[in-house]
Coordinates of C-alpha atoms in Angstrom, one line a residue:
M1 CA -72.1 132.5 171.7
R2 CA -69.8 131.9 174.5
I3 CA -66.0 132.2 174.3
G4 CA -64.0 130.2 176.6
E5 CA -61.9 131.8 179.3
G6 CA -58.7 130.6 177.6
V7 CA -59.1 133.4 175.0
E8 CA -59.2 135.9 177.9
W9 CA -56.1 134.2 179.5
G10 CA -54.3 134.2 176.2
L11 CA -55.0 137.7 175.3
H12 CA -53.7 139.0 178.7
C13 CA -50.5 136.8 178.7
C14 CA -49.8 138.1 175.1
L15 CA -50.1 141.6 176.6
V16 CA -47.9 140.9 179.5
L17 CA -45.3 139.4 177.1
A18 CA -45.4 142.5 175.0
W19 CA -44.8 144.7 178.1
L20 CA -41.9 142.5 179.2
E21 CA -40.5 142.2 175.9
D22 CA -37.0 143.1 177.0
E23 CA -37.0 140.4 179.7
A24 CA -36.0 136.9 179.4
P25 CA -38.7 134.5 178.3
V26 CA -41.5 134.3 180.9
S27 CA -42.3 130.8 182.2
T28 CA -46.0 129.5 182.6
G29 CA -45.6 129.7 186.4
R30 CA -45.0 133.2 186.5
L31 CA -47.6 134.2 183.9
A32 CA -50.0 132.1 186.0
A33 CA -49.1 133.9 189.2
L34 CA -49.6 137.2 187.6
F35 CA -53.3 136.3 187.2
E36 CA -53.8 133.7 189.9
L37 CA -54.5 131.1 187.2
P38 CA -53.9 127.3 187.4
P39 CA -50.6 126.7 185.6
V40 CA -51.5 123.4 184.0
Y41 CA -54.6 124.8 182.2
L42 CA -52.8 128.1 181.4
K43 CA -50.0 126.0 179.8
K44 CA -52.4 124.4 177.4
R45 CA -53.7 127.6 176.2
L46 CA -50.2 129.0 175.7
Q47 CA -49.3 126.0 173.8
A48 CA -52.2 126.5 171.4
L49 CA -50.8 130.0 170.8
V50 CA -47.4 128.5 170.1
R51 CA -48.8 126.1 167.5
A52 CA -50.5 129.1 165.9
G53 CA -47.2 131.1 165.6
I54 CA -48.3 133.7 168.0
L55 CA -45.9 132.8 170.9
A56 CA -42.6 131.2 170.9
S57 CA -41.7 128.6 173.3
I58 CA -38.1 128.6 174.6
P59 CA -37.1 125.3 176.3
G60 CA -34.8 125.0 179.3
A61 CA -34.4 126.1 182.8
Q62 CA -34.4 129.7 181.8
G63 CA -36.9 129.2 179.1
G64 CA -40.6 130.2 178.9
F65 CA -42.6 132.2 176.4
R66 CA -42.2 135.3 174.2
L67 CA -44.3 136.9 171.5
A68 CA -43.4 135.2 168.1
R69 CA -44.3 138.2 166.1
P70 CA -44.7 142.0 166.7
P71 CA -48.0 143.0 168.5
E72 CA -49.2 144.9 165.4
K73 CA -49.0 141.4 163.6
I74 CA -51.2 139.5 166.3
T75 CA -54.9 139.9 165.7
L76 CA -57.5 139.2 168.3
M77 CA -59.1 136.8 165.8
G78 CA -55.9 134.9 165.6
V79 CA -55.8 134.3 169.4
V80 CA -59.4 133.3 169.3
A81 CA -58.9 131.0 166.5
A82 CA -55.8 129.5 168.1
V83 CA -57.4 128.9 171.6
E84 CA -61.1 128.0 170.5
G85 CA -60.3 126.4 167.1
P86 CA -61.5 127.6 163.6
D87 CA -65.0 126.2 163.7
E88 CA -68.0 128.4 163.1
A89 CA -69.9 129.3 166.2
F90 CA -73.3 128.4 164.7
R91 CA -73.8 125.1 163.1
C92 CA -76.9 124.6 161.0
T93 CA -78.0 121.1 161.2
E94 CA -81.0 121.5 158.9
I95 CA -83.8 120.7 161.4
R96 CA -86.2 122.3 159.1
Q97 CA -85.9 119.1 156.9
R98 CA -87.2 116.9 159.8
G99 CA -90.6 116.5 161.2
A100 CA -93.0 118.6 159.3
G101 CA -90.2 119.3 156.8
T102 CA -90.4 115.7 155.6
E103 CA -93.6 116.7 153.7
A104 CA -91.9 119.6 151.9
A105 CA -92.0 119.6 148.0
E106 CA -88.8 118.5 146.2
G107 CA -86.3 121.4 145.9
E108 CA -87.8 123.3 148.9
F109 CA -84.5 123.2 150.8
T110 CA -82.1 124.2 147.9
R111 CA -81.4 127.7 149.5
P112 CA -79.8 128.1 152.8
C113 CA -82.1 128.5 155.7
G114 CA -82.7 132.3 156.5
I115 CA -81.5 131.4 160.2
A116 CA -78.3 130.0 159.1
A117 CA -77.7 132.9 156.6
A118 CA -78.3 135.6 159.3
M119 CA -76.1 133.8 161.8
R120 CA -73.3 133.5 159.1
R121 CA -73.6 137.3 158.4
A122 CA -73.4 137.9 162.1
E123 CA -70.4 135.7 162.7
L124 CA -68.5 137.1 159.7
A125 CA -68.9 140.7 161.0
W126 CA -67.8 139.5 164.4
R127 CA -64.7 137.8 162.9
R128 CA -64.0 140.8 160.7
E129 CA -64.0 143.2 163.8
L130 CA -61.6 140.9 165.8
A131 CA -59.4 140.6 162.8
A132 CA -59.1 144.2 162.5
Q133 CA -57.9 144.7 166.0
T134 CA -54.4 143.7 167.0
L135 CA -52.5 143.3 170.3
A136 CA -50.9 146.8 169.4
D137 CA -54.3 148.2 169.6
L138 CA -55.1 146.8 173.0
I139 CA -51.6 148.0 174.1
A140 CA -52.3 151.6 172.8
N141 CA -55.7 151.6 174.6
A142 CA -54.5 150.1 178.1
P143 CA -54.6 152.5 180.9
A144 CA -51.1 154.0 181.4
A145 CA -50.6 152.5 184.8
V146 CA -51.1 149.0 183.8
P147 CA -47.6 148.2 182.1
G148 CA -45.7 149.7 184.9
R149 CA -47.9 147.9 187.6
T150 CA -47.5 144.5 185.9
R151 CA -43.8 144.9 185.4
R152 CA -43.4 145.7 189.2
F153 CA -45.6 142.8 190.2
Y154 CA -43.6 140.5 187.8
E155 CA -40.3 141.7 189.4
R156 CA -41.7 140.8 192.9
L157 CA -42.2 137.3 191.6
G158 CA -38.5 137.2 190.9
G159 CA -38.7 138.1 187.2

C-alpha cells in the first residue's frame, strides 16, 4: 500500500495550523513556504481537507486556512480519507474465476477469496489504528522545540 505525499502534507499543515491557532488564517503560500512545497499542489490537498470539514477556508486578502475543529476531533484516518479518498486499498477482481477457474464446479466461488479476506482484515486494522489517533495525539508527541521553531519561521515569513 502506498499513501500519497498529500497525506503527509495535509497532516503537517494541520499541525502548523494547530500551533498557530491564535494567528490570523494562514495562506497556502505561507504553508507551502514552511515546508518548501509547491503551492498549487498543496492548495488542492488543503481544499480536500476543507471539503471534509477538517479545515476552514477564509476568503479574502487576509484569508487562508484554519482548523475547522479542535485537534482532538481530527483523526489521522479522517485526513487520509479526505486526501486519498474513501476507497479500499485492495480491490479483489476475482481473477481466481478466470483461466483455470473457468473449469471450477458451480458454487465454488460463493465464499470470498482467502486473499481478499486477509487483505480486508489487515486494512480494517490499519483504518482502526488511524481512526484511534488524533491530531491532538500528534501534538502531544511532537518534540517540544517544534512548535516554537515553526512559529519563529512563520513569523520570519511575515506571519
